[in-house]
CSV table of C-alpha atoms in Angstrom, one decimal:
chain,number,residue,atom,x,y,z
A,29,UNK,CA,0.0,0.0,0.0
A,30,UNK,CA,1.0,3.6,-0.7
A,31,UNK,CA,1.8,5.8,2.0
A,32,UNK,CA,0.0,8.9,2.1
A,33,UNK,CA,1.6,11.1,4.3
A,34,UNK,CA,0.2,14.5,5.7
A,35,UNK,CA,2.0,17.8,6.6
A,36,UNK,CA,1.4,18.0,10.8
A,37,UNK,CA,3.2,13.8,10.8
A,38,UNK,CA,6.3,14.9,8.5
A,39,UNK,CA,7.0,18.0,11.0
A,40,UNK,CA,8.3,15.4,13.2
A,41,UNK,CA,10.3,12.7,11.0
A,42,UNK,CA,13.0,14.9,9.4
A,43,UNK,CA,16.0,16.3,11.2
A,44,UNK,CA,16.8,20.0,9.5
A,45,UNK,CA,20.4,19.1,10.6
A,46,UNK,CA,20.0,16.1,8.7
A,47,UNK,CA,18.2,17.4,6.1
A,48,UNK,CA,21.1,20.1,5.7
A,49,UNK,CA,23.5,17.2,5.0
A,50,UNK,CA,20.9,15.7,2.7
A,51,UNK,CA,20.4,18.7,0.5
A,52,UNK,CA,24.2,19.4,0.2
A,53,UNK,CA,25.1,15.7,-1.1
A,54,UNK,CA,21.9,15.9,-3.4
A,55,UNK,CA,23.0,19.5,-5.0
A,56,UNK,CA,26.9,17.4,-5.5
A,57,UNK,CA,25.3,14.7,-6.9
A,58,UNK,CA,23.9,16.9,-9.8
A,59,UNK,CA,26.6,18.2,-10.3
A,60,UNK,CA,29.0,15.0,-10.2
A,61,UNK,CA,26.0,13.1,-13.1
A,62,UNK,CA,24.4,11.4,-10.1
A,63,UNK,CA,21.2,12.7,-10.2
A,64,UNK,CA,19.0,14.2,-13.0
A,65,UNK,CA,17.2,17.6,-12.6
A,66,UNK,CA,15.4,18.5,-15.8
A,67,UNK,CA,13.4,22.0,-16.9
A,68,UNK,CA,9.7,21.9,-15.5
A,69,UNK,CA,6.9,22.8,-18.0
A,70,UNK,CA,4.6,25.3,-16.5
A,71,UNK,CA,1.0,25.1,-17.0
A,72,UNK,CA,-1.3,28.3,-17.5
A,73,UNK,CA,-4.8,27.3,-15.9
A,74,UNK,CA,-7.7,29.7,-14.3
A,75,UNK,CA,-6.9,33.2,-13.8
A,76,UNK,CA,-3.4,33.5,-13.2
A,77,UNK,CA,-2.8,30.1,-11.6
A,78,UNK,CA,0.3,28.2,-12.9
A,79,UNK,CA,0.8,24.4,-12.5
A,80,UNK,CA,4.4,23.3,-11.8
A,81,UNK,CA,5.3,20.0,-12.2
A,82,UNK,CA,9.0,19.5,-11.4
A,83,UNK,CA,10.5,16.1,-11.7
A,84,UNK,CA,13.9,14.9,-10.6
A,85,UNK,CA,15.3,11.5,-10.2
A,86,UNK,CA,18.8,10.6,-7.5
A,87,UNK,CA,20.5,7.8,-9.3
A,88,UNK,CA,22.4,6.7,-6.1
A,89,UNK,CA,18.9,6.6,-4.3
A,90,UNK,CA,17.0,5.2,-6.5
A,91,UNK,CA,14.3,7.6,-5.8
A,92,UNK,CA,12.6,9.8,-8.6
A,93,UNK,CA,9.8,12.5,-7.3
A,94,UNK,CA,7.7,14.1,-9.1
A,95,UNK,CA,6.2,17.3,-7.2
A,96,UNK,CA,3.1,19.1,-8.3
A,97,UNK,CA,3.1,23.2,-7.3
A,98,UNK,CA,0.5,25.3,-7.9
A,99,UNK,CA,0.9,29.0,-7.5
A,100,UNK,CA,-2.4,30.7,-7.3
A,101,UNK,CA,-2.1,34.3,-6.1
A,102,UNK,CA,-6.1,34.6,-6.4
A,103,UNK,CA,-6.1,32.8,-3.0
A,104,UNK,CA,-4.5,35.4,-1.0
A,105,UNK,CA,-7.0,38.0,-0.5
A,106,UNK,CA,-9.4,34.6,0.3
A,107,UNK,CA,-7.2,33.8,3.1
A,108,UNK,CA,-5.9,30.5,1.6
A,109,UNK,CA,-2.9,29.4,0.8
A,110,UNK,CA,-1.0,30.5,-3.0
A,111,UNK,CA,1.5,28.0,-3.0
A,112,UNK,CA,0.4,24.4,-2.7
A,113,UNK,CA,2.3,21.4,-3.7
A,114,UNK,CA,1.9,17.0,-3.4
A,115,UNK,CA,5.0,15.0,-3.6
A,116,UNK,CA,4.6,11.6,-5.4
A,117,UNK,CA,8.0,9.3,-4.5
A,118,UNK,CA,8.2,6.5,-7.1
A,119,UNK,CA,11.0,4.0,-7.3
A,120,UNK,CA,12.9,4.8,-10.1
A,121,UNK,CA,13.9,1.6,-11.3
A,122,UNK,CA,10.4,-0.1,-10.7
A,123,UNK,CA,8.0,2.6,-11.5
A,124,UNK,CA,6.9,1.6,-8.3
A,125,UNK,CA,4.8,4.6,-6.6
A,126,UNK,CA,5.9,4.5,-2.9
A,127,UNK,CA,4.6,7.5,-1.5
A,128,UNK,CA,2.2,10.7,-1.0
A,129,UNK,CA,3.5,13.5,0.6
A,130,UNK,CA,2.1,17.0,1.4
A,131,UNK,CA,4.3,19.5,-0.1
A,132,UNK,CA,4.2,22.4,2.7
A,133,UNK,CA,6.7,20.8,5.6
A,134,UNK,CA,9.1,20.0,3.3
A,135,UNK,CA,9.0,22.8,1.2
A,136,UNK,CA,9.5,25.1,4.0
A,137,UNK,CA,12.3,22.6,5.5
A,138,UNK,CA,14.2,22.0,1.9
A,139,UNK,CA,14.4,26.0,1.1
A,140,UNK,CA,15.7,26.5,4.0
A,141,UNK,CA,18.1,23.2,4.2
A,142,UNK,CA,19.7,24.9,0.5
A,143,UNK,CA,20.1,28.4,2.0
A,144,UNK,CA,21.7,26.7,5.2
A,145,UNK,CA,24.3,24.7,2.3
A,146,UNK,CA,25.2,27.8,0.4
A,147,UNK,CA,25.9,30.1,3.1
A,148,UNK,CA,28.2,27.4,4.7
A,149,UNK,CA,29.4,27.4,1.1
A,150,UNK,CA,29.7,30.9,0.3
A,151,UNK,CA,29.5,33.4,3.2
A,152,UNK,CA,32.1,34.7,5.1
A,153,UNK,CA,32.9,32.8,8.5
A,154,UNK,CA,33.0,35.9,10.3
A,155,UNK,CA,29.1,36.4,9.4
A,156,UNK,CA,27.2,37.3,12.5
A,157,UNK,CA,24.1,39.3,12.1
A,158,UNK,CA,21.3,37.6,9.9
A,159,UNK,CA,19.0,40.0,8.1
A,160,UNK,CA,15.5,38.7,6.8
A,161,UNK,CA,13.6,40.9,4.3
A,162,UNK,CA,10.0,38.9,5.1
A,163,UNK,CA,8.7,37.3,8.3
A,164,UNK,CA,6.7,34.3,7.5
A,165,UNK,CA,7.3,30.8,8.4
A,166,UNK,CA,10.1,30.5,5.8
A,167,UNK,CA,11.6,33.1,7.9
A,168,UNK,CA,11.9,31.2,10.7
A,169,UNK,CA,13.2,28.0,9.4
A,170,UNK,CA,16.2,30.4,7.9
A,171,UNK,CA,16.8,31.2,11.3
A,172,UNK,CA,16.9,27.8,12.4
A,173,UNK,CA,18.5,26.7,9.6
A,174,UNK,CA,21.6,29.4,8.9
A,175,UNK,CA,22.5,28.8,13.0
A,176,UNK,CA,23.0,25.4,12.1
A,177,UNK,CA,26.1,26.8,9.5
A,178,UNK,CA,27.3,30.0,11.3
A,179,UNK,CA,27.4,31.3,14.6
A,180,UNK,CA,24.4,34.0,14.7
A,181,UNK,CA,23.9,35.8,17.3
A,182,UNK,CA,21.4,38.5,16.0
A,183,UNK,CA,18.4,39.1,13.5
A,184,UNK,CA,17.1,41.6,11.8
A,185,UNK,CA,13.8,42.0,10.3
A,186,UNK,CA,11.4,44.0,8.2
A,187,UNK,CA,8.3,42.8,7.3
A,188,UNK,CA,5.3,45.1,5.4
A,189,UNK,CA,3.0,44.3,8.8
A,190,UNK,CA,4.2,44.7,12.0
A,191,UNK,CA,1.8,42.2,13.5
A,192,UNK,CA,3.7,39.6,11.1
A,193,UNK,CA,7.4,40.8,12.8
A,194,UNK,CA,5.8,40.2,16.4
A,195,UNK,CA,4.3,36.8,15.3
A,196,UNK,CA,7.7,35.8,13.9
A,197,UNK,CA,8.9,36.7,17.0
A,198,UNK,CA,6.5,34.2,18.9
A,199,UNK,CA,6.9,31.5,16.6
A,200,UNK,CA,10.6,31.8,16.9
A,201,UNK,CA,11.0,31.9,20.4
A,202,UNK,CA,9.1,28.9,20.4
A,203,UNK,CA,11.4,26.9,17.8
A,204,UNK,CA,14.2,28.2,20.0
A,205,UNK,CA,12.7,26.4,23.2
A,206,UNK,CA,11.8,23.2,20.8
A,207,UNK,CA,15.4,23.1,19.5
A,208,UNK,CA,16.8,23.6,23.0
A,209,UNK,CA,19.5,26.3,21.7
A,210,UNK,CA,19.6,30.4,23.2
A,211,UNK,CA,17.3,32.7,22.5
A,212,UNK,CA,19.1,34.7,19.6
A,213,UNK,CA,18.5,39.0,20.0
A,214,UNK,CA,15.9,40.2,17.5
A,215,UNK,CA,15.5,43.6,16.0
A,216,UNK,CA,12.8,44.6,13.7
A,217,UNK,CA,14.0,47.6,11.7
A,218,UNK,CA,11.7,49.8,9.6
A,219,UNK,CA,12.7,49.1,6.1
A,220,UNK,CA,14.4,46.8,4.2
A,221,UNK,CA,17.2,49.6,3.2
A,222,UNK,CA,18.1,48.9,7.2
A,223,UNK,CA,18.2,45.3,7.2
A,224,UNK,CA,20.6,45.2,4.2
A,225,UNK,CA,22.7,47.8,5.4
A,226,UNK,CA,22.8,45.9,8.7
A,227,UNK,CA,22.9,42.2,7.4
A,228,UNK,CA,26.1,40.2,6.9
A,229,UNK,CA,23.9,37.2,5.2
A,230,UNK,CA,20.5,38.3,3.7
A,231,UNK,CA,17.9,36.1,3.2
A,232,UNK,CA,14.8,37.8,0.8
A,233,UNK,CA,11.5,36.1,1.9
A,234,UNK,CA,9.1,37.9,-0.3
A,235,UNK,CA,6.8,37.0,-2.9
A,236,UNK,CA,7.2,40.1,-4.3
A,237,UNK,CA,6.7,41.0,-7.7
A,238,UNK,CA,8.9,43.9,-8.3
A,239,UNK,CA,12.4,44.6,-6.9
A,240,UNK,CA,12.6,44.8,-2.5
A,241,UNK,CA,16.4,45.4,-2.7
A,242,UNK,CA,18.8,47.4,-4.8
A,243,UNK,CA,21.8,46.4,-6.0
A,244,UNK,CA,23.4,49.6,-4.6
A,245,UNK,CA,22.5,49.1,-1.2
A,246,UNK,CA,24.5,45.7,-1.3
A,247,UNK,CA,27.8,45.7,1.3
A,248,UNK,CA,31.1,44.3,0.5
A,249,UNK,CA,31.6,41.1,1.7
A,250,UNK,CA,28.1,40.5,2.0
A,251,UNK,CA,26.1,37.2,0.9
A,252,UNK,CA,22.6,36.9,0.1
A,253,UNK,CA,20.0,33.9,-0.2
A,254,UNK,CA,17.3,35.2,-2.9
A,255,UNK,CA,14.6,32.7,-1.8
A,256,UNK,CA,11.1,34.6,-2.2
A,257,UNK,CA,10.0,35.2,-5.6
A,258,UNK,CA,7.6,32.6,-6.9
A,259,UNK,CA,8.8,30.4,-10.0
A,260,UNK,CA,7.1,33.2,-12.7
A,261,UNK,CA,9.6,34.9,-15.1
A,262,UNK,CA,7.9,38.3,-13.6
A,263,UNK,CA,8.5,38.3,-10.6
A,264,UNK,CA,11.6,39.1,-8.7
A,265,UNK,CA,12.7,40.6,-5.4
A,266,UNK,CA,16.2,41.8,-6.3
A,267,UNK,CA,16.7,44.1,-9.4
A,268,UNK,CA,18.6,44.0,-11.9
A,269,UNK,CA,21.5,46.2,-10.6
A,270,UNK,CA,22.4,43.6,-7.7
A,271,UNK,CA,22.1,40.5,-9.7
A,272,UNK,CA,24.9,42.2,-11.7
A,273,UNK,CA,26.7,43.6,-9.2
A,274,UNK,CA,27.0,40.2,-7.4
A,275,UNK,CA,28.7,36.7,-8.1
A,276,UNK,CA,25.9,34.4,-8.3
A,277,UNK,CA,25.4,31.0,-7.7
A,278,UNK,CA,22.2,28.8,-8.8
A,279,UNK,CA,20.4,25.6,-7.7
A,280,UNK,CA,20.3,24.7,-11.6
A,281,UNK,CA,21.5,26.9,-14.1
A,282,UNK,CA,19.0,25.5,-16.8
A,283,UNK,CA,16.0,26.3,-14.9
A,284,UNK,CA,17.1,29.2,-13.4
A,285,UNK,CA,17.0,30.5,-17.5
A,286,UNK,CA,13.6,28.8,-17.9
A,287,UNK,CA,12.1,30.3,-14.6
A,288,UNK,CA,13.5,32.6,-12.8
A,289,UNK,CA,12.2,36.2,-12.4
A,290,UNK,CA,15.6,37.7,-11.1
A,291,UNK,CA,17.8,36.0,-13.9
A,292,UNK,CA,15.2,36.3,-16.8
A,293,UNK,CA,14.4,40.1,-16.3
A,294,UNK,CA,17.5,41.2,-15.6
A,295,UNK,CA,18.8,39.9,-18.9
A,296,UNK,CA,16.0,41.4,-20.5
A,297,UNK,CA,17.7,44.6,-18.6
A,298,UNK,CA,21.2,44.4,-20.1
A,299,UNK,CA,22.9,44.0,-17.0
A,300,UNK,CA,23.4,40.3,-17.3
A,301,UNK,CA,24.2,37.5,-19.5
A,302,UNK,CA,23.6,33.9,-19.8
A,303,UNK,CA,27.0,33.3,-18.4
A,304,UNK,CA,26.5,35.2,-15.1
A,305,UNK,CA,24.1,32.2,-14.0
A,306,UNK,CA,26.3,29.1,-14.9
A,307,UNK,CA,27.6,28.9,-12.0
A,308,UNK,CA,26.3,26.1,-9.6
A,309,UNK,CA,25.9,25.6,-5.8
A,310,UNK,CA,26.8,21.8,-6.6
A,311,UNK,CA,29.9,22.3,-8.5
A,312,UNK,CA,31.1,24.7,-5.6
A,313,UNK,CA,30.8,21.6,-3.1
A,314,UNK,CA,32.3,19.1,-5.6
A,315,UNK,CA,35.3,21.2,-5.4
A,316,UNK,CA,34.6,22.1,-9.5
A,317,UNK,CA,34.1,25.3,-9.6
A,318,UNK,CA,35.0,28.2,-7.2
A,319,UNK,CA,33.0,29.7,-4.6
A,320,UNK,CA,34.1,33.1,-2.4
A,321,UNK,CA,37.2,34.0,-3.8
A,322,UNK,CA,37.5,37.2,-1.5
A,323,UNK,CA,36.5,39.0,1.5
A,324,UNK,CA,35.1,42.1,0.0
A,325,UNK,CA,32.8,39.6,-2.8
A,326,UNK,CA,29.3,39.9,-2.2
A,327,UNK,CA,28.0,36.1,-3.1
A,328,UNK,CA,24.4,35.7,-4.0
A,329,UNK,CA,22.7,32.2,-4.2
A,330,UNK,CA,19.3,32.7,-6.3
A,331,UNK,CA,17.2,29.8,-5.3
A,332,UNK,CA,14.3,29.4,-7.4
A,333,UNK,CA,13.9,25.6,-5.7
A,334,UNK,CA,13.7,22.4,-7.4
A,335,UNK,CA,12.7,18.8,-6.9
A,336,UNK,CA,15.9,17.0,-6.1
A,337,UNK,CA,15.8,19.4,-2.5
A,338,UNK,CA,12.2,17.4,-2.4
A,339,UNK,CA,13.7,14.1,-3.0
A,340,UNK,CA,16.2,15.0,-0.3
A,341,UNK,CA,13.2,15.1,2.3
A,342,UNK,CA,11.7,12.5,0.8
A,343,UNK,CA,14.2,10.2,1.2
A,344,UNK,CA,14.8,11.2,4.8
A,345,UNK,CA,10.9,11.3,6.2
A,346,UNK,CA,10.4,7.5,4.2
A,347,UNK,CA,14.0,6.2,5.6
A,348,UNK,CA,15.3,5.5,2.6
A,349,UNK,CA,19.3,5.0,2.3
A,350,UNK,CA,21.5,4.7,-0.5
A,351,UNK,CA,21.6,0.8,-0.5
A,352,UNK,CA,17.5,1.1,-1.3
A,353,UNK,CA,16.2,0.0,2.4
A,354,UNK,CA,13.5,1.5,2.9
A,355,UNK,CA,11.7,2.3,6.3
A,356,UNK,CA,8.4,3.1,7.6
A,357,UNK,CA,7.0,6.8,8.1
């Protein structure tokens, strides 16, 4: 029988220290020919709904997922949820299907999991003050997540409603107490202009549709996860100035050019080639490609998300390990 597994049970079966690990072996496996991450085709359907369906398949696993996402902005001002997604985890040498998952949990856990792996990657060690443009639930994971890869010992925040910074600030305390580590000082400043200029890594939260931060307010030495901006070629929450003024790294350069707001518009700009978005996080941990190459570089890792972070959570919430075993949920 297939598993069907909801969002409230796979809270509790995946480590995010764990799933940190995961993610970073996943994103070297695509880039040693161990996995298989091709373009999704997006699907126009009512309104301006889209329909994602993102493949990817680990070849050491044996594990292919296929996720459906569905990005339906209509359902904000209805109080529902935009972004919804189902995992299907099928055996990739079988066909076999071997699991339903909900999407939300490890979403939220796998975005923040590939942030956590490229600032280890790419920001300075010296990096002490976290800056978070948005205050949602992604924003906390980030905070759990980028502790696990530098030492922290402040956030800073600016969200559009203030009764969203004090809730982050709830929900955070708890995850602090849950996680048994300090509470970590918390400053909510009044505009994203502050948090950048305050920020050694930034993490962009946003769904936004049109540029949050400038390139010119970027620091030296400074890295930043782009993480917000839904998968539509229009949207993006950094402009076109910062993607050019920084080095930038990608979860897959391919879709990246199929998908990607802050990549596509910002060629359509001038201020960017093709080339500027070759480089990948995997290829940085499989020693192929350089990462931070100074002190004074501002990095930028634009993740747009793809499914081999899903089969990474997958494969950890179902107990699966690279000789095939597989456990229960």
């Amino acid at each position: 029988m297939t598993a069907v597994v909801q969002d409230d049970a796979l809270a509790g079966l995946v480590d995010l220290g764990e799933l940190i690990e995961a993610v970073r072996t996943a994103h070297r496996d695509l880039a040693l020919g161990r996995a298989a991450q091709p373009v999704p085709a997006t699907s126009s359907t009512e309104g301006a709904t889209i329909v994602l369906p993102m493949v990817a398949t680990s070849h050491r696993l044996g594990l292919t997922v296929v996720k459906v996402l569905t990005d339906a902005p209509g359902n904000r001002d209805a109080g529902g949820p935009v972004q919804q997604s189902t995992v299907v985890v099928l055996d990739s040498r079988t066909g076999d299907r071997l699991a339903v998952l909900s999407g939300a949990t490890g979403t939220r856990m796998r975005t923040a999991a590939a942030s956590a792996v490229a600032t280890d990657a790419l920001a300075r060690t010296d990096s002490r003050v976290l800056g978070l443009v948005g205050a949602g639930p992604l924003a906390v994971e980030h905070v759990a997540a980028i502790r696990r890869v530098r030492a922290i010992d402040r956030v800073v925040v600016w969200s559009r409603s203030s009764s969203r910074v004090a809730a982050f600030g709830s929900l955070l305390r708890q995850r602090e107490r849950a996680d048994g580590v300090p509470e970590i000082e918390v400053v909510a400043l009044e505009s994203p202009r502050q948090v950048v200029d305050a920020a050694d890594v930034l993490c962009t939260l946003t769904p936004s549709r049109v540029p949050i931060v400038e390139g010119a307010w970027l620091r030296p030495g400074q890295h930043v996860n782009a993480v917000g901006a839904p998968p539509r070629p229009d949207h993006r929450e950094i402009d076109s100035g910062g993607m050019a003024r920084a080095t930038v790294f990608v979860d897959s350069a391919d879709v990246q050019l199929h998908d990607s707001g802050e990549v596509l518009l910002s060629l359509r700009d001038g201020a960017t080639t093709e080339q500027h978005f070759r480089s990948e996080l995997g290829a940085v941990l499989a020693d192929l490609a350089p990462g931070r190459t100074g002190r004074e570089q501002i990095t930028l890792f634009n993740s747009i998300g793809i499914a081999l972070q899903d089969l990474a959570f997958a494969a950890l919430a179902l107990r699966i390990d690279p000789a095939g075993e597989r456990g229960r949920p």
